[in-house]
């Protein structure tokens, strides 16, 4: 039989349960109040009379970060931020395709050292940028993509152009965020800008729903019905919408820091630098391969050039590093890279990746000691477990590493016969080029000869933008950029269609430079309509179109290996006339005026100096210059 003493604890369970239930209810209510923003609204009021809008916050952050241009194709979702940028003196440059806007932002980032910014509207406006964003990711360009979106309240409810944009861009971007309240615009953009430039640079994406960009009174008109439904349900819905609106704008205009956040840029340790100094000091046949990462800090280009000259190691230059040593520098080796890498006893891969461009590392000799430096560890060790092995792998900024390497090797010299051996191979290749330039072609002009004349005509203040396959591949051997950051190519992704966007960004970033665009006729099809953009915005650039009426880089292999030219044929289209129809100037070069190539180039230069964009349509024949080149 139970005793009264034993039954007492059971009787006390009800008050404990009641206390627990009350506590749970209170916690749930507090959590709901927090999610509804009620606590925040107690401390931060909503200025319902204000005509300010979230676009002003966007523009303020961009200006505080030194952004001078924003590239766009207009859409109603993003109109407020474009208007606000214009008011703050940020130049709004609208293009004819969203992909061009992102390519222009990419070029701006590469040449300026700041984040390039593009803004596009929701849905198809954003999906049109995917190729350019992926190209920026692979080229490691710090680009901020601002995307419009449906109202926060209407997402996943079938609104116009509403898709899951974040899921689309997460694999492409270092940082993705959707702004849900006006007060979050500033901190989100600051974090995005810092992420774009820290570590391994790359694109970032910030989604800006339409209701965080427009003024309170306009959002209220769209969100809250003028005549709420009657009854309890109607009052609850009306209260919820009013509260949602208040939370959206609470604290929207309170002062916040707008300037840049500190960047996190990896640096080589002193111990790593010292080990590399010791390896290189014992070299007899050292060689350096400099890639785009060496120029991630454009303002340090002159210091880097001086350091490479002081180091005295012969080098190959690729990507954005092309032109680092100017034209015809004795340390710059241009040809026979694979053979040189096999002979070198110490190789410094500075911002260069062992991908297809170095045959996945197979061109590196197993007897060579290899030093590799890269901000990105995954890129740095790519294929190292298969075809090659680094002696020293340094994760850090490439440019500053080279400067430290030079400090540690002060006074070190190498026998001149090694550089002379490499330069002799260059001279032999150049003689072969001269012979090919003199060979007749079946019709039109010899592209090798044309590009040699371009090389002779190119001014010292020029920037080269290259976009194409066969014609551009030939130009890479024959046309030399005149200095650092004067060569823009797509990078590792090999994207066609970058030309107009890169030219747009380059000319705006460097208005005193002559921007020469070398196009294949296939690639030019992507960029032709943007000559309307150049005309409207008074941006004089010069396009040289190598017109051989085909996708020649593909047909070189497809025809002999598969016996068909299907889908490779184009026409000798009158691109110069098409450009004239868009308001630009157009010139033609063909066999009829082949003795006037230089004169026509000078005419094009003068028209550019007079403020006109120009297209020079160059009808070329086919040569065996690039037979055996890789197209896949």
XYZ file of C-alpha atoms in Angstrom:
632
model
C 0.000 0.000 0.000
C 1.302 3.493 -0.978
C 2.046 5.830 1.822
C 0.988 9.511 1.699
C 4.676 10.474 1.652
C 5.314 8.433 -1.512
C 2.315 9.958 -3.343
C 3.317 13.571 -2.698
C 5.924 13.937 -5.505
C 3.420 12.705 -8.099
C 1.025 15.429 -7.090
C 3.656 18.103 -7.765
C 4.089 17.114 -11.468
C 1.122 19.215 -12.620
C 2.566 22.587 -11.491
C 5.925 21.654 -13.069
C 4.237 20.688 -16.337
C 2.226 23.904 -16.283
C 5.384 25.940 -15.705
C 7.137 24.154 -18.572
C 4.185 24.698 -20.887
C 4.008 28.376 -20.015
C 7.725 28.758 -20.521
C 7.493 27.045 -23.899
C 4.594 29.276 -24.927
C 6.438 32.422 -23.856
C 9.547 31.309 -25.732
C 7.472 30.615 -28.824
C 5.789 34.009 -28.590
C 9.134 35.764 -28.113
C 10.569 33.855 -31.072
C 7.586 34.799 -33.221
C 7.892 38.425 -32.139
C 11.560 38.364 -33.056
C 10.883 36.835 -36.480
C 8.177 39.400 -37.099
C 10.618 42.175 -36.233
C 8.533 43.541 -33.374
C 11.487 44.054 -31.016
C 13.544 45.782 -33.694
C 10.631 48.095 -34.471
C 10.497 49.197 -30.826
C 13.963 50.739 -31.164
C 14.041 51.643 -34.860
C 11.111 53.555 -36.287
C 9.830 53.670 -39.850
C 9.794 57.013 -41.635
C 6.608 56.535 -43.638
C 6.821 60.013 -45.158
C 10.304 59.534 -46.616
C 10.713 59.308 -50.373
C 14.150 57.739 -50.023
C 14.711 54.274 -51.434
C 17.119 51.356 -51.132
C 18.814 52.193 -54.414
C 20.384 55.157 -52.620
C 21.990 52.809 -50.092
C 23.400 50.695 -52.924
C 24.883 53.725 -54.648
C 26.362 55.065 -51.399
C 28.263 51.828 -50.773
C 29.560 51.693 -54.344
C 30.788 55.282 -54.151
C 32.474 54.621 -50.805
C 34.370 51.746 -52.449
C 35.667 53.907 -55.294
C 33.354 52.504 -57.970
C 33.159 54.935 -60.897
C 31.147 52.895 -63.397
C 28.234 50.481 -63.247
C 27.377 48.395 -66.303
C 23.797 47.376 -66.915
C 20.891 46.551 -69.145
C 17.934 48.357 -67.647
C 14.943 46.638 -66.067
C 12.164 47.777 -63.750
C 13.448 45.621 -60.916
C 16.694 47.630 -60.678
C 15.725 51.146 -61.837
C 16.107 52.780 -58.384
C 19.736 51.762 -57.955
C 20.624 53.003 -61.454
C 18.978 56.376 -60.836
C 20.719 56.673 -57.468
C 24.107 55.845 -58.993
C 23.619 58.545 -61.615
C 22.791 61.112 -58.919
C 25.975 60.257 -56.991
C 28.183 60.641 -60.049
C 28.674 56.953 -60.805
C 28.484 56.616 -64.568
C 25.762 54.221 -65.697
C 26.760 52.452 -68.918
C 23.960 50.457 -70.506
C 24.728 47.687 -72.988
C 22.651 45.710 -75.486
C 23.120 42.374 -73.729
C 23.597 41.560 -70.051
C 26.605 39.346 -70.752
C 28.432 42.397 -72.132
C 27.758 44.303 -68.915
C 29.486 41.611 -66.852
C 32.392 41.296 -69.297
C 32.864 45.074 -69.029
C 32.849 44.845 -65.226
C 35.426 42.046 -65.477
C 37.761 44.204 -67.580
C 37.290 47.127 -65.201
C 38.267 44.903 -62.267
C 41.386 43.565 -63.988
C 42.670 46.987 -64.995
C 41.666 49.134 -62.020
C 42.275 46.936 -58.998
C 38.772 47.716 -57.714
C 35.651 45.578 -57.918
C 33.878 45.753 -61.281
C 30.114 46.165 -60.907
C 27.238 45.068 -63.110
C 23.511 45.310 -62.379
C 20.881 43.358 -64.271
C 17.198 42.722 -63.914
C 15.552 39.585 -62.567
C 15.072 36.207 -64.215
C 16.290 36.166 -67.828
C 18.364 39.271 -67.203
C 20.360 37.299 -64.661
C 20.472 34.023 -66.579
C 21.962 35.923 -69.535
C 25.035 36.668 -67.400
C 25.925 33.092 -66.448
C 28.699 32.639 -69.032
C 30.373 35.917 -68.101
C 30.155 35.178 -64.383
C 31.710 31.745 -64.900
C 34.434 33.342 -67.004
C 35.148 35.814 -64.183
C 35.304 32.940 -61.700
C 37.877 31.060 -63.764
C 39.824 34.252 -64.523
C 39.705 35.166 -60.803
C 38.250 38.620 -61.419
C 36.566 40.447 -58.513
C 33.157 41.259 -59.991
C 30.015 42.274 -58.096
C 26.803 41.231 -59.830
C 23.686 42.984 -58.542
C 20.490 41.218 -59.543
C 16.937 42.343 -59.312
C 14.309 39.951 -57.945
C 10.622 39.637 -57.263
C 9.237 41.109 -54.059
C 10.301 39.234 -50.929
C 6.656 38.582 -50.155
C 5.890 37.155 -53.605
C 8.862 34.855 -54.098
C 7.864 31.225 -54.712
C 4.343 32.421 -55.575
C 4.637 32.695 -59.349
C 5.701 36.348 -59.624
C 7.020 37.754 -62.899
C 10.548 36.509 -63.719
C 10.857 34.903 -60.280
C 13.203 31.919 -60.090
C 15.574 30.529 -57.473
C 18.447 32.821 -58.444
C 20.699 32.040 -55.483
C 20.825 28.331 -56.312
C 21.857 29.224 -59.846
C 24.755 31.445 -58.780
C 26.094 29.677 -55.698
C 28.340 27.353 -57.770
C 29.687 30.374 -59.686
C 30.274 32.922 -56.939
C 32.351 33.186 -53.776
C 29.544 34.977 -51.945
C 25.784 34.916 -52.560
C 23.161 36.744 -50.547
C 19.603 37.968 -50.879
C 18.798 41.230 -49.078
C 15.537 40.893 -47.148
C 15.323 44.338 -45.455
C 16.427 47.777 -46.567
C 18.724 48.153 -43.529
C 20.661 45.063 -44.653
C 21.719 46.532 -48.009
C 24.802 48.323 -46.714
C 26.362 45.531 -44.594
C 25.595 42.898 -47.242
C 27.260 44.874 -50.014
C 30.306 45.659 -47.875
C 30.725 41.959 -47.087
C 30.295 41.059 -50.752
C 32.915 43.588 -51.911
C 35.424 42.292 -49.369
C 34.760 38.682 -50.343
C 35.283 39.483 -54.035
C 38.824 40.725 -53.397
C 39.967 38.494 -50.521
C 41.781 35.184 -50.867
C 41.404 34.057 -54.451
C 39.432 36.897 -56.079
C 36.238 36.107 -57.908
C 32.662 37.112 -58.632
C 30.030 37.687 -55.939
C 26.274 37.985 -56.281
C 23.800 40.073 -54.286
C 20.095 39.719 -54.984
C 18.049 42.881 -54.396
C 14.305 42.187 -54.362
C 12.184 44.949 -55.794
C 10.600 45.876 -52.448
C 13.973 46.695 -50.824
C 14.839 49.090 -53.654
C 11.684 51.199 -54.060
C 10.348 53.909 -51.653
C 7.977 53.082 -48.785
C 4.888 54.654 -50.348
C 5.305 52.700 -53.594
C 5.882 49.390 -51.829
C 2.940 50.075 -49.517
C 0.682 50.706 -52.500
C 1.625 47.356 -54.031
C 1.776 45.321 -50.816
C -1.132 46.509 -48.670
C -4.638 46.451 -50.195
C -6.436 49.806 -50.151
C -9.587 48.053 -48.918
C -8.690 45.228 -46.518
C -10.918 42.189 -46.303
C -13.598 42.245 -43.621
C -13.736 39.904 -40.687
C -11.126 38.442 -38.365
C -9.076 36.852 -41.143
C -9.022 40.135 -43.054
C -7.830 42.058 -39.999
C -5.090 39.489 -39.315
C -3.881 39.600 -42.924
C -3.956 43.397 -42.907
C -1.960 43.533 -39.661
C 0.569 41.026 -40.983
C 1.146 42.999 -44.187
C 1.460 46.301 -42.324
C 3.938 44.737 -39.907
C 5.876 43.098 -42.753
C 6.137 46.473 -44.457
C 7.264 48.158 -41.250
C 9.940 45.536 -40.671
C 11.106 45.944 -44.261
C 11.790 49.669 -43.735
C 12.593 49.895 -40.003
C 15.984 51.517 -39.483
C 16.411 51.889 -43.233
C 17.974 55.361 -43.193
C 20.004 55.219 -40.001
C 23.706 55.999 -40.558
C 25.947 52.958 -41.148
C 29.617 52.549 -42.139
C 29.747 52.333 -45.931
C 33.463 52.022 -46.657
C 35.588 48.966 -47.455
C 36.150 46.178 -44.960
C 39.682 44.771 -44.421
C 40.752 42.239 -47.046
C 42.176 38.817 -46.299
C 45.036 38.245 -48.745
C 47.263 35.215 -48.105
C 51.017 35.832 -47.936
C 53.981 33.499 -48.173
C 55.745 32.949 -44.863
C 59.365 34.129 -44.464
C 60.429 30.479 -44.053
C 58.837 29.512 -47.378
C 60.433 32.455 -49.155
C 63.843 31.551 -47.719
C 63.563 27.940 -48.884
C 62.664 29.145 -52.381
C 65.612 31.557 -52.350
C 67.946 28.686 -51.518
C 66.551 26.475 -54.295
C 66.781 29.213 -56.908
C 70.261 30.339 -55.817
C 71.648 26.919 -56.774
C 70.034 26.917 -60.238
C 72.055 26.907 -63.437
C 69.136 27.093 -65.877
C 66.276 28.807 -64.013
C 63.008 29.646 -65.710
C 59.915 31.540 -64.577
C 56.355 31.277 -65.906
C 54.222 34.227 -64.828
C 50.424 34.038 -65.030
C 47.506 36.385 -64.460
C 47.625 36.131 -60.667
C 50.881 38.074 -60.657
C 48.894 41.133 -61.790
C 45.959 40.897 -59.391
C 47.158 44.151 -57.859
C 47.435 46.447 -60.907
C 49.019 49.299 -58.938
C 52.041 47.082 -58.252
C 52.683 46.271 -61.926
C 55.676 48.607 -62.248
C 57.245 47.240 -59.049
C 56.758 43.702 -60.301
C 58.325 44.523 -63.646
C 61.362 46.036 -61.954
C 61.662 42.990 -59.689
C 61.587 40.546 -62.613
C 64.243 42.583 -64.408
C 66.398 42.630 -61.259
C 65.974 38.890 -60.787
C 67.348 38.273 -64.268
C 65.610 34.925 -64.782
C 64.236 34.317 -68.295
C 60.461 34.078 -68.252
C 57.356 33.204 -70.185
C 54.336 35.459 -69.710
C 50.731 34.354 -69.972
C 47.258 35.816 -69.502
C 47.224 39.230 -67.835
C 50.999 38.977 -67.326
C 51.544 39.413 -71.068
C 53.269 42.706 -71.699
C 54.766 42.894 -68.204
C 58.251 43.434 -69.644
C 57.163 45.539 -72.595
C 58.147 44.823 -76.162
C 61.254 42.777 -77.082
C 62.694 42.543 -73.594
C 65.741 40.211 -73.499
C 64.350 38.240 -70.535
C 60.994 37.629 -72.202
C 60.993 34.324 -74.072
C 58.001 33.910 -76.372
C 58.367 30.618 -78.249
C 59.202 26.932 -77.637
C 57.957 26.952 -74.077
C 57.638 23.172 -73.804
C 61.232 22.610 -74.917
C 62.516 25.292 -72.528
C 60.643 23.754 -69.578
C 62.227 20.390 -70.288
C 65.716 21.941 -70.159
C 65.295 24.103 -67.046
C 66.668 22.814 -63.743
C 64.540 25.139 -61.552
C 61.101 26.351 -62.618
C 59.081 29.014 -60.812
C 55.373 28.786 -61.651
C 54.146 32.153 -60.433
C 50.377 32.260 -60.685
C 50.421 29.582 -63.371
C 48.285 26.432 -63.164
C 49.187 22.984 -64.488
C 46.014 22.629 -66.536
C 45.642 22.099 -70.293
C 47.907 25.077 -70.974
C 50.867 23.182 -69.478
C 49.617 19.796 -70.675
C 48.430 19.097 -67.104
C 52.044 19.235 -65.915
C 53.424 16.736 -68.430
C 55.680 19.373 -69.996
C 57.567 19.711 -66.709
C 60.734 17.645 -66.401
C 60.905 15.188 -63.502
C 64.494 16.280 -62.931
C 63.493 19.942 -62.493
C 62.933 21.473 -59.082
C 59.585 23.213 -59.231
C 58.488 26.141 -57.084
C 54.831 27.021 -57.441
C 53.037 29.967 -55.829
C 49.320 30.634 -56.017
C 46.619 32.164 -53.839
C 44.425 29.125 -54.411
C 45.634 25.830 -52.946
C 43.472 23.670 -55.195
C 44.762 25.380 -58.343
C 48.315 25.265 -57.023
C 48.333 21.473 -56.633
C 46.250 20.624 -59.702
C 47.468 17.330 -61.232
C 50.466 17.243 -58.864
C 49.529 13.721 -57.843
C 49.645 12.505 -61.447
C 52.143 14.217 -63.756
C 54.400 16.457 -61.660
C 55.508 17.219 -58.112
C 56.413 20.587 -56.554
C 59.604 21.010 -54.568
C 58.014 23.955 -52.778
C 54.304 24.884 -52.899
C 53.560 28.365 -51.567
C 50.025 29.543 -50.977
C 50.146 33.308 -51.101
C 49.948 36.424 -53.210
C 52.092 35.981 -56.316
C 53.225 39.555 -56.864
C 54.417 40.132 -53.301
C 56.120 36.706 -53.303
C 58.188 37.638 -56.362
C 59.207 40.918 -54.710
C 60.355 39.033 -51.588
C 62.173 36.468 -53.724
C 64.163 39.233 -55.391
C 65.071 40.736 -52.013
C 66.477 37.388 -50.906
C 68.483 36.915 -54.121
C 70.119 40.344 -54.282
C 73.308 40.152 -56.293
C 72.544 36.689 -57.683
C 73.347 36.313 -61.386
C 73.117 33.492 -63.902
C 75.280 32.592 -66.856
C 74.136 34.523 -69.953
C 74.446 31.492 -72.231
C 71.147 30.071 -70.869
C 69.148 33.164 -71.849
C 70.982 33.307 -75.177
C 70.078 29.695 -75.933
C 66.408 30.451 -75.353
C 66.512 33.661 -77.376
C 68.136 31.881 -80.289
C 65.145 29.554 -80.443
C 62.922 32.660 -80.516
C 64.903 34.119 -83.400
C 64.571 30.917 -85.410
C 60.805 30.915 -84.864
C 60.575 34.558 -85.885
C 62.386 33.731 -89.131
C 59.791 31.036 -89.790
C 57.046 33.620 -89.226
C 58.650 35.969 -91.759
C 58.734 33.177 -94.318
C 55.078 32.356 -93.731
C 54.155 36.032 -94.032
C 55.738 36.120 -97.485
C 53.859 33.062 -98.778
C 50.926 33.747 -101.132
C 47.414 32.651 -100.168
C 44.681 31.476 -102.508
C 42.482 34.534 -101.957
C 42.387 37.790 -100.049
C 45.191 38.720 -97.634
C 47.792 36.674 -95.785
C 46.766 36.952 -92.087
C 50.364 36.501 -90.915
C 51.497 39.481 -92.958
C 48.531 41.585 -91.828
C 49.285 40.890 -88.183
C 52.963 41.701 -88.665
C 51.878 45.112 -89.969
C 49.542 45.502 -86.991
C 52.514 44.791 -84.729
C 54.541 47.494 -86.486
C 51.671 50.011 -86.269
C 50.503 49.399 -82.701
C 51.193 52.473 -80.533
C 52.836 52.363 -77.112
C 49.655 53.485 -75.332
C 47.507 50.711 -76.802
C 45.483 48.060 -74.973
C 44.885 44.835 -76.885
C 41.567 43.039 -76.471
C 41.507 39.630 -78.143
C 38.414 37.588 -78.906
C 38.519 34.691 -81.313
C 40.103 31.423 -82.334
C 42.392 31.067 -85.327
C 43.054 34.749 -86.064
C 43.652 35.543 -82.390
C 45.801 32.414 -81.942
C 48.023 33.684 -84.745
C 48.089 37.175 -83.235
C 49.307 35.779 -79.910
C 52.579 34.845 -81.623
C 52.970 38.028 -83.653
C 51.508 41.005 -81.784
C 53.165 42.132 -78.553
C 51.448 44.251 -75.886
C 53.499 47.352 -75.143
C 53.433 47.174 -71.357
C 51.815 45.706 -68.243
C 48.029 45.318 -68.213
C 47.750 45.992 -71.925
C 46.459 42.571 -73.001
C 42.958 41.300 -72.218
C 41.929 37.775 -73.130
C 39.125 35.662 -71.626
C 41.446 33.423 -69.590
C 41.268 29.710 -68.898
C 37.611 29.352 -69.908
C 38.392 30.307 -73.517
C 35.108 32.187 -73.851
C 34.109 33.703 -77.178
C 32.165 36.959 -77.013
C 34.260 38.853 -74.455
C 35.472 41.447 -76.963
C 32.911 44.241 -76.781
C 32.573 44.078 -73.001
C 36.324 43.988 -72.425
C 36.819 46.896 -74.847
C 34.091 48.888 -73.112
C 35.602 48.377 -69.666
C 39.149 48.994 -70.904
C 38.402 52.284 -72.647
C 36.434 53.662 -69.697
C 39.160 52.612 -67.256
C 41.980 53.938 -69.464
C 40.463 56.756 -71.553
C 43.871 57.893 -72.854
C 44.724 54.459 -74.261
C 43.976 53.293 -77.787
C 41.889 50.139 -77.479
C 42.577 47.721 -80.336
C 40.269 44.698 -80.505
C 41.414 41.700 -82.504
C 38.372 39.632 -83.467
C 37.857 36.449 -85.366
C 34.854 36.791 -87.649
C 33.009 34.089 -85.704
C 33.603 35.785 -82.356
C 32.705 39.196 -83.778
C 29.124 38.026 -84.201
C 28.692 38.212 -80.427
C 29.930 41.808 -80.216
C 28.649 43.548 -83.338
C 25.465 44.983 -81.778
C 27.519 46.614 -79.014
C 28.864 49.125 -81.519
C 25.507 50.771 -80.891
C 26.632 50.994 -77.252
C 29.997 52.493 -78.238
C 28.283 55.090 -80.429
C 25.664 56.085 -77.834
C 28.229 56.435 -75.064
C 30.881 58.020 -77.296
C 33.466 55.304 -76.628
C 35.968 55.139 -79.502
C 37.496 51.695 -79.883
C 38.984 50.024 -82.946
C 37.993 46.502 -84.010
C 40.108 44.530 -86.482
C 38.064 41.593 -87.773
C 40.047 38.734 -89.308
C 37.357 37.633 -91.754
C 38.095 34.224 -93.274
C 34.426 33.216 -93.574
C 34.542 30.370 -91.118
C 35.141 28.883 -87.706
C 38.635 28.061 -88.896
C 40.143 26.852 -85.634
C 37.556 24.060 -85.619
C 37.624 23.275 -89.338
C 41.420 22.864 -89.261
C 40.906 19.620 -87.351
C 37.358 18.663 -88.242
C 37.891 18.457 -92.000
C 41.033 16.252 -92.065
C 39.955 14.043 -89.165
C 36.233 13.670 -89.868
C 35.985 14.585 -93.538
C 33.344 17.302 -93.263
C 33.183 21.070 -92.825
C 29.633 20.954 -91.490
C 28.675 23.952 -89.298
C 32.121 25.553 -89.800
C 31.296 27.766 -92.755
C 30.439 31.454 -92.544
C 30.373 34.158 -95.237
C 32.659 37.047 -96.107
C 30.108 39.301 -94.453
C 30.406 43.081 -94.839
C 30.866 43.700 -91.119
C 32.156 47.199 -91.756
C 28.833 48.151 -93.359
C 26.883 46.613 -90.505
C 28.906 48.745 -88.073
C 28.178 51.816 -90.182
C 24.498 51.014 -89.893
C 24.900 51.243 -86.110
C 26.527 54.658 -86.373
C 30.182 53.574 -86.232
C 32.817 53.994 -88.928
C 33.701 51.091 -91.203
C 36.746 50.307 -93.352
C 37.559 47.393 -95.639
C 40.895 45.688 -96.259
C 41.144 43.148 -99.073
C 43.448 42.107 -101.868
C 42.321 45.174 -103.849
C 44.071 47.468 -101.367
C 46.658 45.154 -99.786
C 49.396 47.720 -100.352
C 47.488 50.140 -98.115
C 47.161 48.065 -94.955
C 49.184 50.476 -92.860
C 47.361 53.493 -94.335
C 43.962 51.987 -93.505
C 45.125 51.230 -89.950
C 46.297 54.816 -89.573
C 42.944 56.047 -90.928
C 41.157 53.912 -88.344
C 43.386 55.311 -85.594
C 42.622 58.874 -86.632
C 38.893 58.260 -86.684
C 39.148 56.812 -83.181
C 41.055 59.884 -82.053
C 38.227 61.954 -83.507
C 35.843 60.111 -81.213
C 34.384 57.412 -83.455
C 34.327 53.652 -82.896
C 35.701 51.888 -85.975
C 35.425 48.433 -87.521
C 38.126 47.344 -89.974
C 36.856 44.334 -91.914
C 39.960 42.427 -93.041
C 39.305 39.755 -95.654
C 41.946 37.065 -95.105
C 42.816 33.752 -96.674
C 43.972 30.589 -94.979
C 47.509 29.505 -94.153
C 49.124 26.547 -92.445
C 50.415 28.792 -89.656
C 48.410 27.028 -86.958
C 48.115 23.526 -88.343
C 48.012 21.069 -85.463
C 46.791 23.657 -82.967
C 44.522 22.350 -80.230
C 40.834 23.269 -80.536
C 39.491 20.992 -77.768
